[in-house]
Short mmCIF file of C-alpha atoms in Angstrom, two decimals:
data_model
loop_
_atom_site.label_atom_id
_atom_site.label_comp_id
_atom_site.label_asym_id
_atom_site.label_seq_id
_atom_site.Cartn_x
_atom_site.Cartn_y
_atom_site.Cartn_z
CA MET A 1 14.61 8.47 4.59
CA SER A 2 15.96 5.07 3.82
CA PHE A 3 15.88 2.80 6.81
CA GLU A 4 17.90 -0.35 7.27
CA THR A 5 19.70 -2.56 9.84
CA SER A 6 19.72 -5.90 10.33
CA ARG A 7 17.43 -8.34 12.51
CA ASN A 8 17.16 -12.03 12.76
CA PHE A 9 13.68 -13.72 12.25
CA GLY A 10 14.09 -17.68 12.47
CA GLU A 11 15.26 -18.88 9.46
CA SER A 12 15.30 -15.26 8.13
CA SER A 13 17.87 -12.36 8.24
CA ALA A 14 16.13 -9.63 7.04
CA PRO A 15 16.82 -5.56 7.36
CA HIS A 16 14.37 -3.93 10.06
CA ILE A 17 13.56 -0.37 10.89
CA ALA A 18 16.19 1.84 12.58
CA SER A 19 15.17 4.01 15.56
CA HIS A 20 14.83 7.98 14.56
CA ALA A 21 13.77 10.05 17.44
CA ALA A 22 11.94 12.54 14.77
CA SER A 23 10.54 9.64 12.69
CA HIS A 24 8.97 8.34 16.19
CA ALA A 25 7.44 11.52 17.16
CA ARG A 26 5.44 11.83 14.11
CA ILE A 27 4.32 8.07 13.87
CA GLU A 28 3.23 8.45 18.09
CA SER A 29 1.31 11.95 17.23
CA ASN A 30 -0.30 10.00 14.09
CA ILE A 31 -1.67 7.50 15.99
CA MET A 32 -2.76 9.37 18.60
CA GLN A 33 -5.31 11.04 16.14
CA SER A 34 -5.67 8.12 14.62
CA GLN A 35 -7.20 7.23 17.70
CA ILE A 36 -8.96 10.02 18.89
CA ILE A 37 -11.01 9.77 15.72
CA LYS A 38 -12.04 6.08 16.55
CA SER A 39 -13.19 6.69 19.13
CA ALA A 40 -15.37 9.67 17.87
CA GLN A 41 -16.78 6.93 15.04
CA ASN A 42 -17.59 4.47 17.60
CA ALA A 43 -19.55 7.00 19.34
CA THR A 44 -21.12 8.62 16.40
CA GLN A 45 -21.40 5.60 14.96
CA SER A 46 -23.67 2.63 16.15
CA ALA A 47 -22.30 -0.19 13.77
CA GLN A 48 -19.78 -0.89 11.39
CA THR A 49 -19.10 -3.14 8.67
CA THR A 50 -16.21 -5.00 8.81
CA PRO A 51 -13.81 -4.58 5.54
CA GLN A 52 -13.73 -7.94 3.93
CA ILE A 53 -11.30 -9.18 1.19
CA ASN A 54 -12.58 -11.21 -2.21
CA PRO A 55 -12.57 -14.78 -0.93
CA GLN A 56 -10.54 -15.54 -4.32
CA ALA A 57 -7.27 -13.27 -3.54
CA ASP A 58 -5.44 -16.59 -2.71
CA GLN A 59 -5.88 -18.00 -5.75
CA GLN A 60 -5.36 -14.11 -7.76
CA LYS A 61 -2.07 -13.76 -5.87
CA ASN A 62 -0.86 -16.71 -5.85
CA PRO A 63 0.27 -17.57 -9.84
CA GLN A 64 0.50 -21.26 -8.70
CA THR A 65 -3.17 -21.70 -8.23
CA ASN A 66 -4.64 -19.47 -10.94
CA PRO A 67 -2.02 -18.54 -13.98
CA GLN A 68 -4.85 -15.39 -14.88
CA ALA A 69 -3.65 -13.74 -11.50
CA SER A 70 -3.96 -10.52 -12.55
CA GLN A 71 -7.79 -10.97 -14.01
CA ASN A 72 -9.74 -9.84 -11.02
CA LEU A 73 -8.50 -7.16 -7.79
CA PRO A 74 -10.22 -7.97 -3.96
CA LYS A 75 -12.75 -5.31 -3.51
CA SER A 76 -13.87 -4.17 0.06
CA GLU A 77 -17.68 -5.08 0.47
CA SER A 78 -18.40 -2.56 3.11
CA PRO A 79 -18.98 1.40 3.31
CA LYS A 80 -15.79 3.26 3.94
CA SER A 81 -15.29 5.79 6.80
CA PRO A 82 -16.69 9.20 6.40
CA LEU A 83 -12.61 9.95 6.86
CA GLU A 84 -11.76 7.53 3.75
CA GLN A 85 -14.87 8.47 2.22
CA LEU A 86 -13.47 12.75 2.24
CA ALA A 87 -10.20 11.15 1.16
CA THR A 88 -11.45 9.75 -1.92
CA THR A 89 -13.25 12.58 -2.78
CA LEU A 90 -9.81 14.82 -2.53
CA LYS A 91 -7.89 12.27 -4.41
CA SER A 92 -10.37 12.63 -7.35
CA GLU A 93 -10.55 16.41 -7.64
CA LEU A 94 -6.86 17.09 -6.78
CA ALA A 95 -5.70 14.72 -9.06
CA LYS A 96 -7.04 16.88 -12.04
CA SER A 97 -6.05 20.09 -10.82
CA HIS A 98 -4.77 21.96 -7.55
CA LEU A 99 -7.67 23.10 -5.92
CA SER A 100 -7.09 26.99 -4.48
CA ILE A 101 -8.05 27.86 -0.37
CA ASP A 102 -11.49 28.70 -1.72
CA GLU A 103 -12.54 25.88 -4.04
CA MET A 104 -11.11 23.68 -1.14
CA HIS A 105 -13.80 25.10 1.03
CA LYS A 106 -16.37 24.97 -1.28
CA LEU A 107 -15.50 21.24 -2.26
CA LEU A 108 -15.72 20.11 1.54
CA GLU A 109 -19.01 22.16 1.94
CA GLN A 110 -20.38 19.99 -0.98
CA ASN A 111 -19.79 17.13 0.41
CA ASN A 112 -21.45 17.62 3.99
CA ALA A 113 -17.82 17.67 5.55
CA GLN A 114 -18.91 19.64 8.39
CA GLU A 115 -21.71 16.66 8.86
CA LEU A 116 -18.92 14.02 8.63
CA ASP A 117 -19.01 12.98 12.02
CA LEU A 118 -15.75 13.19 12.78
CA GLY A 119 -15.68 14.57 16.50
CA ILE A 120 -12.60 17.07 14.99
CA GLY A 121 -12.15 20.51 12.74
CA LEU A 122 -11.86 20.15 8.87
CA ASP A 123 -7.88 21.14 9.80
CA VAL A 124 -7.55 18.04 11.40
CA ALA A 125 -9.38 15.96 9.49
CA LEU A 126 -6.95 16.63 6.45
CA GLU A 127 -3.80 16.37 8.93
CA LEU A 128 -5.01 12.83 9.62
CA ILE A 129 -5.30 12.22 6.24
CA LYS A 130 -2.16 13.66 5.47
CA ALA A 131 -0.96 11.01 8.35
CA GLN A 132 -2.29 8.02 6.73
CA GLY A 133 -0.59 8.28 3.55
CA LEU A 134 -2.02 10.65 1.49
CA PRO A 135 0.34 13.66 0.17
CA LEU A 136 -1.41 16.64 0.18
CA GLU A 137 0.19 19.15 0.49
CA THR A 138 -0.41 23.22 0.17
CA ASP A 139 1.63 26.22 -0.65
CA GLY A 140 -0.55 28.80 0.92
CA ALA A 141 -2.72 29.81 -1.88
CA HIS A 142 -3.14 25.78 -2.92
CA TYR A 143 -3.94 22.52 -1.84
CA PHE A 144 -2.21 19.84 -4.47
CA LEU A 145 -1.07 16.14 -4.12
CA SER A 146 2.71 16.13 -4.58
CA THR A 147 2.09 13.06 -6.54
CA ALA A 148 1.15 15.17 -9.53
CA ARG A 149 3.42 17.75 -9.19
CA VAL A 150 6.97 16.31 -8.17
CA PRO A 151 8.63 14.69 -11.29
CA LEU A 152 8.89 10.61 -11.54
CA SER A 153 12.20 10.79 -11.23
CA GLU A 154 12.04 12.22 -7.64
CA GLN A 155 8.81 10.57 -6.56
CA ARG A 156 9.65 7.73 -3.80
CA PHE A 157 7.71 4.64 -4.37
CA CYS A 158 7.50 1.60 -1.75
CA PHE A 159 7.12 -1.63 -3.72
CA VAL A 160 5.28 -4.36 -1.20
CA ASP A 161 4.28 -7.89 -0.65
CA ILE A 162 3.14 -9.73 1.95
CA GLU A 163 2.45 -13.73 2.66
CA THR A 164 -1.11 -13.71 5.13
CA THR A 165 -2.31 -17.13 6.45
CA GLY A 166 -5.44 -16.78 3.72
CA ALA A 167 -7.44 -14.39 1.61
CA LYS A 168 -9.77 -12.63 4.51
CA PRO A 169 -8.24 -10.32 6.57
CA LYS A 170 -11.28 -10.38 9.30
CA GLU A 171 -10.41 -13.99 9.74
CA CYS A 172 -7.02 -14.04 8.79
CA GLN A 173 -3.22 -12.47 9.55
CA VAL A 174 -0.22 -11.20 8.13
CA ILE A 175 3.01 -13.18 7.93
CA GLU A 176 5.09 -11.63 6.33
CA ILE A 177 6.09 -8.10 4.86
CA GLY A 178 8.38 -7.44 2.29
CA ALA A 179 8.95 -3.90 1.28
CA ILE A 180 11.19 -1.47 -1.08
CA THR A 181 11.62 1.93 -1.11
CA TYR A 182 12.83 3.49 -4.61
CA GLN A 183 13.51 6.73 -5.74
CA ASN A 184 15.90 8.02 -9.25
CA GLY A 185 16.07 4.56 -10.08
CA GLU A 186 17.76 3.52 -6.88
CA ILE A 187 16.46 1.15 -3.78
CA ILE A 188 16.36 3.48 -0.79
CA GLY A 189 15.43 1.29 1.78
CA ARG A 190 14.51 -1.75 2.67
CA PHE A 191 11.72 -3.52 5.18
CA GLU A 192 11.84 -7.46 5.79
CA GLU A 193 9.67 -9.02 8.54
CA PHE A 194 7.92 -12.05 9.69
CA ILE A 195 5.06 -11.49 12.30
CA HIS A 196 4.30 -14.22 15.03
CA ALA A 197 1.54 -16.33 14.18
CA PRO A 198 0.37 -19.26 16.54
CA HIS A 199 -0.64 -21.19 13.70
CA VAL A 200 -0.12 -21.54 9.61
CA PRO A 201 -2.44 -23.77 7.83
CA GLU A 202 -0.18 -26.92 6.00
CA MET A 203 -1.53 -25.18 2.40
CA ILE A 204 0.67 -22.01 2.84
CA SER A 205 3.36 -23.45 3.94
CA GLU A 206 3.29 -25.87 1.46
CA ILE A 207 3.32 -22.63 -1.44
CA THR A 208 5.45 -19.94 0.76
CA GLY A 209 7.71 -22.15 3.03
CA ILE A 210 6.86 -20.39 5.89
CA THR A 211 5.96 -22.74 9.04
CA SER A 212 4.88 -22.34 12.75
CA GLU A 213 8.21 -22.79 14.13
CA MET A 214 9.88 -19.80 12.00
CA LEU A 215 7.34 -16.68 13.25
CA LYS A 216 7.20 -18.61 17.23
CA ASP A 217 10.28 -15.72 17.99
CA SER A 218 8.95 -13.06 15.75
CA ARG A 219 7.58 -9.28 17.03
CA ARG A 220 3.34 -9.00 17.00
CA ALA A 221 1.60 -7.31 14.32
CA GLU A 222 0.98 -4.43 15.95
CA SER A 223 4.78 -3.86 16.54
CA VAL A 224 5.54 -4.85 13.26
CA LEU A 225 3.08 -2.56 11.22
CA ARG A 226 3.99 0.49 13.05
CA ASP A 227 7.79 0.05 11.38
CA PHE A 228 5.96 -1.08 8.43
CA LYS A 229 3.62 2.11 8.37
CA GLU A 230 6.57 4.58 9.59
CA PHE A 231 8.72 3.08 6.69
CA LEU A 232 5.59 3.39 3.58
CA GLY A 233 5.41 7.14 4.82
CA ASP A 234 3.51 8.71 1.86
CA SER A 235 5.12 6.75 -1.04
CA VAL A 236 3.05 5.55 -3.44
CA PHE A 237 2.28 2.57 -2.80
CA VAL A 238 3.02 -0.72 -5.08
CA ALA A 239 2.27 -4.04 -5.56
CA HIS A 240 1.68 -6.74 -8.46
CA ASN A 241 -2.14 -6.93 -8.01
CA VAL A 242 -2.37 -4.15 -5.27
CA GLY A 243 -5.85 -4.59 -4.08
CA PHE A 244 -4.92 -7.64 -2.67
CA ASP A 245 -1.69 -6.43 -0.33
CA TYR A 246 -2.89 -2.82 0.08
CA GLY A 247 -6.33 -4.18 0.83
CA PHE A 248 -5.11 -6.45 3.83
CA LEU A 249 -2.81 -4.13 5.25
CA SER A 250 -4.89 -1.60 5.59
CA TYR A 251 -7.35 -3.47 7.10
CA ALA A 252 -4.41 -4.24 10.01
CA LEU A 253 -3.54 -1.15 10.45
CA ASP A 254 -7.52 0.01 10.85
CA SER A 255 -7.57 -2.69 13.48
CA HIS A 256 -4.68 -1.97 15.32
CA GLY A 257 -5.59 1.76 15.68
CA PHE A 258 -3.25 3.37 13.21
CA GLY A 259 -6.15 4.30 10.59
CA ALA A 260 -6.35 2.86 7.18
CA LEU A 261 -4.01 3.13 4.07
CA LEU A 262 -4.95 6.87 1.95
CA ASN A 263 -1.46 6.36 0.07
CA PRO A 264 -1.70 6.53 -3.37
CA ARG A 265 -1.14 3.34 -5.49
CA LEU A 266 -0.51 1.41 -8.58
CA CYS A 267 -0.97 -1.97 -9.78
CA THR A 268 1.93 -3.40 -11.81
CA ILE A 269 -0.36 -5.87 -13.36
CA ASN A 270 -1.98 -3.11 -14.96
CA LEU A 271 0.81 -1.16 -15.37
CA ALA A 272 2.99 -4.36 -17.21
CA ARG A 273 -1.02 -4.29 -19.58
CA LYS A 274 -0.27 -0.98 -20.74
CA SER A 275 3.30 -1.06 -21.30
CA ILE A 276 4.62 -4.82 -22.18
CA LEU A 277 3.28 -7.08 -24.56
CA SER A 278 3.12 -11.25 -22.79
CA ARG A 279 0.53 -13.70 -22.67
CA ARG A 280 -0.15 -13.75 -18.83
CA TYR A 281 0.72 -11.18 -16.18
CA SER A 282 1.09 -12.85 -13.20
CA LEU A 283 4.21 -12.35 -10.89
CA GLN A 284 6.01 -15.83 -11.97
CA TYR A 285 5.13 -15.48 -15.30
CA LEU A 286 6.68 -12.34 -15.75
CA ASN A 287 9.31 -12.96 -13.87
CA GLU A 288 10.12 -15.94 -15.86
CA PHE A 289 9.41 -14.04 -19.58
CA LEU A 290 11.27 -10.74 -18.47
CA GLY A 291 14.57 -12.38 -17.63
CA ILE A 292 14.20 -10.70 -14.52
CA ASN A 293 14.90 -14.61 -12.97
CA THR A 294 14.56 -13.98 -9.40
CA PRO A 295 15.35 -17.51 -7.99
CA ILE A 296 12.59 -17.24 -4.77
CA ALA A 297 9.16 -16.91 -5.10
CA HIS A 298 5.86 -16.43 -2.64
CA ARG A 299 8.10 -15.12 -0.40
CA ALA A 300 7.17 -11.73 0.31
CA TYR A 301 10.59 -9.81 0.20
CA ALA A 302 11.48 -11.42 -3.10
CA ASP A 303 7.96 -11.07 -4.73
CA ALA A 304 8.23 -7.17 -3.57
CA LEU A 305 11.66 -7.26 -5.55
CA THR A 306 10.29 -8.66 -8.76
CA SER A 307 7.75 -6.07 -9.02
CA LEU A 308 10.06 -3.57 -8.87
CA LYS A 309 11.41 -5.24 -11.83
CA VAL A 310 8.70 -5.31 -13.48
CA PHE A 311 7.81 -1.76 -12.69
CA GLU A 312 11.31 -0.61 -14.49
CA ILE A 313 10.96 -2.60 -17.34
CA ALA A 314 7.30 -0.96 -18.23
CA LEU A 315 8.97 2.70 -17.06
CA LYS A 316 11.06 1.97 -20.61
CA CYS A 317 7.81 0.89 -22.71
CA ALA A 318 5.59 4.02 -21.34
CA PRO A 319 4.74 6.75 -23.27
CA SER A 320 7.19 9.49 -23.11
CA HIS A 321 4.87 12.28 -21.65
CA ILE A 322 4.01 10.54 -18.50
CA ARG A 323 6.15 12.79 -16.29
CA THR A 324 4.48 12.69 -12.80
CA ALA A 325 3.12 9.80 -10.24
CA GLN A 326 -0.56 10.52 -11.02
CA ASP A 327 0.62 10.28 -14.85
CA LEU A 328 1.75 6.69 -14.75
CA ILE A 329 -1.04 5.54 -11.85
CA ASP A 330 -3.30 6.94 -14.75
CA PHE A 331 -2.22 5.56 -17.61
CA SER A 332 -2.01 2.23 -15.48
CA THR A 333 -6.12 2.55 -15.39
CA GLY A 334 -6.67 3.81 -18.54
CA ALA A 335 -7.29 7.21 -17.24
CA LEU A 336 -4.35 8.60 -19.37
CA LYS A 337 -4.14 7.44 -23.16
CA ARG A 338 -0.89 6.10 -24.79
#
């Protein structure tokens, strides 16, 4: 589904999500389920460690501050929630093959799914996992990930980039989201919006050009994140150094009651490393080296667009036996050999 209308944000004119009754009804249901889970988990878990991102993420993300931006991806420093643990197990198993109904129940029993302290039944847990982005499907006899069956040309990808006030999502915030949905070689949707922030550090303004004045009339995080989650849907989340953007947005979404991201994810740094011979793999370097020449850098939509162009070039160099998004993800991580 493509969402595209125009909206002004200070000095930025950006597409915004159009209202669709069915889409809003779906996301409201997802949010309600997420809030139920959050309440149940709070009641059964006395303490939780807050997810954090590697403090070096700013340098990793910005080629100006670290040309070797692709060396290390930020990682969560806290244990996953029970629901995320279940989703991780399902992704791992279903990436290999489909599971019969009996095999699914056996897997859930083996992983103590009945004791996850979710406060809900397993069927509801599976539906919530789907609502948080995992493309889990069933044909009545088997469970499978759509990313392992849908032809690559028909797969919907969402290229995402964010600008933030710093590296740690617990202490900092997203100030701009740029995203592009892409399917069958065409852009089918665009999302670009500022998020209100009371203060933007001078260093961030120097890198991005975004100032507090530009954000003063922007919408609050909860409203923008709600719309971004709807825009993303169950697309494959793609970014250059995906661990940063995915981790930061997942924390922000979860903090505002929308649940953590469970979408499949693809890193264009990893994909480029596997398919393109280059001295360096930072986004800025590839932009020039590959002749993409996006004139703007360190702004969310422009960087998302550059990532998409890197993706297109990498696909042309990838092995011909890659048929699905799961094949491509496995190839990028080394799980699928050339």
